[in-house]
Coordinates of C-alpha atoms in Angstrom, one line a residue:
M3 CA 161.3 -147.7 -55.9
D4 CA 160.7 -148.3 -59.6
T5 CA 157.4 -146.6 -60.4
S6 CA 157.2 -148.3 -63.8
Q7 CA 156.7 -151.6 -61.9
L8 CA 153.7 -150.1 -60.2
R9 CA 152.3 -149.1 -63.6
N10 CA 152.9 -152.5 -65.0
L11 CA 151.0 -154.4 -62.3
P12 CA 147.9 -156.1 -63.7
S13 CA 144.5 -154.5 -63.0
V14 CA 141.9 -156.1 -60.9
E15 CA 139.8 -156.7 -64.0
R16 CA 142.6 -158.5 -65.7
V17 CA 143.2 -160.7 -62.7
V18 CA 139.5 -161.7 -62.5
N19 CA 139.3 -162.3 -66.3
S20 CA 142.4 -164.5 -66.2
S21 CA 141.9 -168.1 -67.4
D22 CA 143.7 -169.2 -64.2
L23 CA 140.6 -168.1 -62.2
T24 CA 137.9 -169.4 -64.5
H25 CA 137.0 -172.2 -62.2
E26 CA 136.8 -169.9 -59.1
V27 CA 134.7 -167.3 -61.0
T28 CA 132.3 -170.0 -62.2
T29 CA 132.0 -171.7 -58.8
Y30 CA 131.8 -168.7 -56.4
G31 CA 130.7 -165.8 -58.6
R32 CA 132.5 -162.9 -60.1
D33 CA 131.6 -160.3 -57.5
W34 CA 133.1 -162.4 -54.7
L35 CA 136.4 -162.8 -56.7
V36 CA 136.7 -159.1 -57.4
G37 CA 137.2 -158.4 -53.7
L38 CA 139.9 -161.0 -53.3
A39 CA 141.6 -159.9 -56.5
R40 CA 141.6 -156.3 -55.3
R41 CA 143.2 -157.4 -52.1
A42 CA 145.9 -159.4 -54.0
V43 CA 146.7 -156.5 -56.3
D44 CA 147.0 -154.2 -53.2
D45 CA 149.4 -156.7 -51.6
A46 CA 151.5 -156.7 -54.8
R47 CA 151.6 -152.9 -54.8
Q48 CA 152.8 -152.9 -51.2
L49 CA 155.6 -155.4 -52.2
V50 CA 156.8 -153.1 -55.0
M51 CA 156.7 -150.1 -52.7
S52 CA 158.9 -151.9 -50.2
G53 CA 161.5 -152.5 -52.9
A54 CA 160.6 -156.1 -54.0
A55 CA 160.2 -157.1 -57.6
A56 CA 156.7 -156.9 -59.0
P57 CA 154.9 -160.3 -59.0
Q58 CA 153.6 -161.5 -62.4
L59 CA 150.0 -162.1 -63.2
D60 CA 150.2 -165.9 -62.6
A61 CA 151.6 -165.3 -59.1
I62 CA 148.8 -162.9 -58.2
C63 CA 146.2 -165.4 -59.5
R64 CA 147.8 -168.0 -57.3
S65 CA 147.4 -165.8 -54.3
V66 CA 143.7 -165.3 -55.1
K67 CA 143.3 -169.1 -55.5
D68 CA 145.0 -169.6 -52.2
A69 CA 142.7 -167.1 -50.6
V70 CA 139.6 -168.8 -52.0
Q71 CA 140.8 -172.2 -50.8
E72 CA 141.5 -170.8 -47.3
L73 CA 138.0 -169.3 -47.1
V74 CA 136.1 -172.3 -48.2
T75 CA 138.0 -174.9 -46.2
P76 CA 136.0 -176.0 -43.2
S77 CA 137.5 -174.7 -39.9
P78 CA 138.7 -175.4 -37.2
R79 CA 140.9 -178.1 -38.9
P80 CA 142.0 -181.4 -37.3
V81 CA 145.6 -181.4 -36.0
I82 CA 147.8 -183.8 -34.2
N83 CA 148.4 -183.0 -30.5
A84 CA 152.1 -183.6 -29.8
T85 CA 152.3 -181.0 -27.0
G86 CA 152.2 -183.4 -24.1
V87 CA 149.2 -181.5 -22.7
V88 CA 146.1 -183.7 -23.0
I89 CA 143.4 -181.2 -22.2
H90 CA 144.8 -178.3 -24.3
T91 CA 142.7 -175.1 -24.6
N92 CA 144.3 -174.0 -27.9
L93 CA 143.7 -177.4 -29.5
G94 CA 140.1 -177.7 -28.6
R95 CA 140.3 -179.3 -25.1
A96 CA 138.6 -182.7 -24.6
P97 CA 138.0 -185.0 -27.7
L98 CA 134.4 -186.2 -27.6
S99 CA 133.3 -189.8 -27.3
R100 CA 131.5 -191.6 -30.1
A101 CA 128.3 -191.4 -28.0
A102 CA 128.7 -187.7 -27.6
L103 CA 129.4 -187.1 -31.3
A104 CA 126.4 -189.3 -32.3
A105 CA 124.1 -187.4 -29.9
A106 CA 125.2 -184.0 -31.3
D107 CA 124.8 -185.3 -34.9
A108 CA 121.2 -186.5 -34.1
A109 CA 120.3 -183.2 -32.5
G110 CA 121.6 -181.3 -35.5
R111 CA 120.0 -183.4 -38.2
G112 CA 116.4 -182.7 -37.4
Y113 CA 113.8 -181.5 -34.9
S114 CA 113.9 -182.5 -31.2
D115 CA 112.1 -182.1 -27.9
L116 CA 114.6 -179.3 -27.0
E117 CA 112.0 -177.2 -25.2
I118 CA 108.8 -179.4 -25.4
D119 CA 107.5 -181.6 -22.7
L120 CA 106.4 -184.7 -24.7
A121 CA 104.3 -186.0 -21.8
T122 CA 102.1 -182.8 -21.7
G123 CA 102.7 -181.3 -25.2
R124 CA 103.4 -178.0 -23.5
R125 CA 106.6 -175.9 -23.6
G126 CA 109.3 -177.3 -21.4
S127 CA 112.8 -176.3 -20.4
R128 CA 116.0 -177.4 -22.1
Q129 CA 117.5 -177.7 -18.6
A130 CA 115.2 -180.7 -17.9
H131 CA 117.4 -182.9 -20.1
L132 CA 120.3 -182.5 -17.8
Q133 CA 119.0 -181.6 -14.3
S134 CA 118.2 -185.1 -13.1
L135 CA 121.5 -186.5 -14.4
L136 CA 123.6 -183.8 -12.7
Q137 CA 121.6 -184.1 -9.4
Q138 CA 122.1 -187.9 -9.4
I139 CA 125.8 -187.7 -10.2
N140 CA 126.7 -184.8 -7.8
G141 CA 124.2 -185.3 -5.0
A142 CA 123.0 -181.7 -5.5
E143 CA 119.5 -180.3 -5.1
A144 CA 119.5 -178.6 -8.4
A145 CA 121.5 -177.9 -11.5
L146 CA 121.9 -175.5 -14.4
V147 CA 124.0 -175.6 -17.6
V148 CA 125.1 -172.6 -19.7
N149 CA 127.5 -172.2 -22.7
N150 CA 130.8 -172.2 -20.7
N151 CA 132.2 -171.9 -17.2
A152 CA 133.2 -168.3 -17.4
S153 CA 129.5 -167.5 -18.3
A154 CA 128.4 -169.7 -15.4
L155 CA 130.5 -167.8 -12.9
L156 CA 129.5 -164.5 -14.4
L157 CA 125.8 -165.4 -14.1
G158 CA 126.3 -166.6 -10.5
L159 CA 128.0 -163.4 -9.4
S160 CA 125.4 -161.2 -11.3
A161 CA 122.5 -163.1 -9.8
L162 CA 123.7 -163.3 -6.2
A163 CA 126.0 -160.4 -5.6
S164 CA 125.2 -157.6 -8.0
G165 CA 125.9 -154.3 -6.2
R166 CA 127.5 -156.2 -3.3
E167 CA 130.9 -157.5 -2.3
V168 CA 132.4 -160.9 -3.1
V169 CA 135.3 -162.0 -0.9
V170 CA 137.9 -164.2 -2.7
S171 CA 141.4 -165.4 -1.8
R172 CA 144.2 -163.5 -3.4
G173 CA 146.1 -166.8 -3.8
R174 CA 143.3 -168.5 -5.7
G175 CA 143.5 -166.2 -8.8
A176 CA 140.5 -164.0 -8.3
V177 CA 137.7 -165.1 -10.6
A178 CA 140.2 -167.4 -12.2
E179 CA 137.8 -168.8 -14.8
I180 CA 136.7 -165.4 -16.2
G181 CA 140.3 -164.6 -16.9
A182 CA 141.6 -168.1 -17.8
G183 CA 142.8 -167.8 -21.3
G184 CA 144.2 -165.8 -24.2
G185 CA 144.1 -162.0 -24.0
S186 CA 140.8 -161.8 -22.2
R187 CA 142.0 -161.7 -18.6
L188 CA 140.0 -159.3 -16.6
P189 CA 141.4 -157.3 -13.8
M190 CA 139.2 -157.0 -10.8
S191 CA 137.9 -153.6 -11.8
S192 CA 136.7 -155.0 -15.1
S193 CA 135.1 -158.0 -13.4
Q194 CA 133.4 -155.6 -11.1
S195 CA 131.9 -153.6 -13.9
I196 CA 130.8 -156.7 -15.8
A197 CA 129.2 -158.7 -13.0
G198 CA 128.1 -155.7 -11.1
C199 CA 129.9 -156.8 -7.9
H200 CA 132.9 -155.6 -6.0
L201 CA 135.6 -158.2 -5.5
V202 CA 137.4 -158.1 -2.2
D203 CA 140.7 -160.1 -2.2
V204 CA 141.9 -161.3 1.1
G205 CA 145.0 -163.1 2.4
T206 CA 148.3 -163.2 0.5
T207 CA 149.6 -164.9 -2.6
N208 CA 150.6 -168.0 -0.7
R209 CA 148.5 -168.0 2.5
T210 CA 144.8 -167.4 3.2
Y211 CA 143.0 -168.3 6.4
V212 CA 139.3 -168.5 7.2
R213 CA 139.7 -165.5 9.5
D214 CA 140.7 -163.5 6.5
Y215 CA 137.3 -164.1 5.0
A216 CA 135.7 -163.4 8.4
D217 CA 137.5 -160.1 8.8
A218 CA 136.4 -159.0 5.3
A219 CA 132.7 -159.9 5.8
T220 CA 130.3 -156.9 6.1
E221 CA 126.6 -156.4 5.8
N222 CA 127.2 -155.8 2.1
T223 CA 128.9 -159.2 1.5
G224 CA 127.0 -161.1 -1.2
A225 CA 129.2 -164.2 -1.4
F226 CA 132.3 -166.0 -0.4
L227 CA 134.1 -167.3 -3.5
K228 CA 136.7 -170.0 -3.7
A229 CA 138.4 -170.6 -7.1
H230 CA 140.5 -173.8 -7.7
A231 CA 143.9 -173.1 -9.1
S232 CA 143.5 -175.6 -11.9
N233 CA 146.2 -174.3 -14.2
F234 CA 148.9 -173.2 -11.7
R235 CA 150.2 -174.2 -8.3
V236 CA 151.8 -172.3 -5.4
E237 CA 154.2 -174.4 -3.4
G238 CA 156.2 -174.0 -0.2
F239 CA 154.8 -172.1 2.8
T240 CA 151.1 -172.1 1.9
A241 CA 147.7 -172.2 3.5
A242 CA 144.3 -172.4 1.9
V243 CA 140.8 -172.3 3.3
G244 CA 138.9 -175.6 3.1
E245 CA 135.3 -175.8 1.8
R246 CA 133.8 -177.0 5.1
E247 CA 135.3 -174.2 7.2
L248 CA 134.3 -171.6 4.6
V249 CA 130.8 -173.1 4.6
E250 CA 130.7 -172.9 8.4
L251 CA 131.6 -169.2 8.2
G252 CA 129.0 -168.7 5.5
N253 CA 126.3 -170.3 7.6
R254 CA 127.2 -168.1 10.6
S255 CA 127.3 -165.0 8.4
G256 CA 124.3 -165.8 6.2
V257 CA 126.6 -165.6 3.1
P258 CA 126.4 -168.2 0.3
V259 CA 129.7 -170.0 -0.6
L260 CA 130.5 -170.3 -4.3
H261 CA 133.2 -172.7 -5.5
D262 CA 134.7 -172.7 -9.0
V263 CA 136.4 -176.1 -9.3
G264 CA 137.1 -175.5 -13.0
S265 CA 138.2 -178.8 -14.4
G266 CA 135.0 -180.8 -14.0
S267 CA 136.5 -184.0 -12.7
L268 CA 133.6 -186.3 -11.7
L269 CA 135.8 -189.3 -11.1
P270 CA 138.6 -189.7 -8.6
T271 CA 141.8 -188.8 -10.6
E272 CA 143.9 -190.9 -8.3
R273 CA 142.4 -194.0 -9.9
Y274 CA 144.3 -193.1 -13.0
G275 CA 147.6 -192.3 -11.4
L276 CA 147.1 -188.6 -11.3
A277 CA 147.2 -186.1 -8.5
H278 CA 143.9 -185.5 -6.7
E279 CA 141.6 -183.0 -8.5
P280 CA 138.7 -181.5 -6.5
T281 CA 135.3 -182.9 -7.5
P282 CA 132.0 -181.1 -7.5
Q283 CA 130.7 -184.0 -5.3
E284 CA 133.2 -183.1 -2.6
S285 CA 132.1 -179.5 -2.6
I286 CA 128.4 -180.4 -2.5
A287 CA 129.1 -182.8 0.4
A288 CA 130.8 -180.0 2.3
G289 CA 127.7 -177.8 2.0
V290 CA 128.8 -175.4 -0.7
G291 CA 126.0 -173.3 -2.1
L292 CA 126.9 -173.3 -5.7
V293 CA 129.7 -175.3 -7.5
F294 CA 130.9 -174.2 -11.0
F295 CA 132.8 -176.4 -13.5
S296 CA 133.5 -177.0 -17.2
G297 CA 132.0 -179.6 -19.4
D298 CA 135.0 -179.8 -21.8
K299 CA 138.0 -180.5 -19.6
L300 CA 138.3 -183.6 -17.4
L301 CA 134.6 -184.3 -17.8
G302 CA 135.3 -185.0 -21.5
G303 CA 132.3 -183.4 -23.0
P304 CA 131.5 -180.3 -25.1
Q305 CA 132.2 -176.7 -24.0
A306 CA 129.7 -175.9 -21.3
G307 CA 129.5 -174.3 -17.9
I308 CA 127.8 -176.4 -15.2
V309 CA 126.3 -175.2 -11.9
V310 CA 125.2 -177.5 -9.2
G311 CA 124.0 -176.7 -5.7
K312 CA 121.2 -175.6 -3.5
R313 CA 117.8 -175.2 -5.1
D314 CA 117.0 -171.7 -4.0
L315 CA 120.4 -170.4 -5.3
V316 CA 120.1 -172.2 -8.6
S317 CA 116.6 -170.8 -9.0
R318 CA 117.9 -167.3 -8.7
L319 CA 120.4 -167.9 -11.5
E320 CA 117.6 -169.4 -13.7
R321 CA 115.4 -166.3 -13.2
H322 CA 118.2 -163.8 -14.0
P323 CA 117.9 -162.1 -17.4
L324 CA 121.5 -163.1 -18.3
A325 CA 120.6 -166.8 -18.1
R326 CA 119.0 -166.7 -21.6
A327 CA 122.0 -164.9 -23.1
V328 CA 124.4 -167.6 -22.0
R329 CA 122.1 -170.7 -22.4
I330 CA 123.6 -173.9 -23.9
D331 CA 122.8 -174.7 -27.5
K332 CA 121.0 -177.9 -28.6
M333 CA 124.0 -179.8 -30.0
S334 CA 126.2 -179.1 -26.9
L335 CA 123.2 -180.1 -24.7
A336 CA 122.8 -183.4 -26.5
S337 CA 126.5 -184.1 -26.4
L338 CA 126.8 -183.3 -22.7
T339 CA 123.8 -185.4 -21.9
A340 CA 125.4 -188.4 -23.6
T341 CA 128.7 -187.8 -21.9
L342 CA 127.0 -187.7 -18.4

């Protein structure tokens, strides 16, 4: 390493005072540019120490200008989806309709009746904007919307089964939605500590029968959980428990049935030449206690977690302290309402 190159590197002061950065200093302020210049000089020093030639002043200034541009450019940035995956998690999932975008824009531009009952002038609930729509569409007694489906399932487990056991099929990807993306997959022990419940997986990877749920049920069972394998498929010698038979077992045992259908398809996908995707309406018709699904997948709305089901169970979720922490924001609420 040539130490003379290190000594000849421009100082932070010289970089900031360079005429190449006059516009940036004037626009964003000297103090802000000092931090970026210091970082650029440190990067140059690391290059020299690794054996590379020392960058000149103009090159360092260019790196500062690039850093400024990256910071002030609005993000996320639009991209072209050429992956062949239409609902792509890494690319933002479902594009919104014009009506959904207009509704979000209107909600963000000014004040609204987010939590005011205009008929009485008193405080209302933001859930009121969606409840009637979701009840009508799904045939459910009640509904609740939060910020995403992982939150919805977490809230459901916390409200109904904290300190108790939740029986789930091993072949359905235990609590699939909580661990459905990136590096945030939660092993069952982590899910247990977060939701306050103990997950009991039954059956095998490819076969689970209703008797497996029955054999695992105890006085401490808080819920039977079924999770739709929306992003993987097990083929061959398989067996899965249907909603109706699980509901029958739940009724006999006094245990509520929770169904995470994930993708949020409210329309029959066969109509569009696709394989059948479970719908919340089917689960409600089968008598499931609570159904969980996303707003930003096949439903085509903004990121949201939707819960529909029996009124007494939904009420328990609404009263839980976690409900406020995961509530939906006004722009997503407006966009989802327009989508529905």
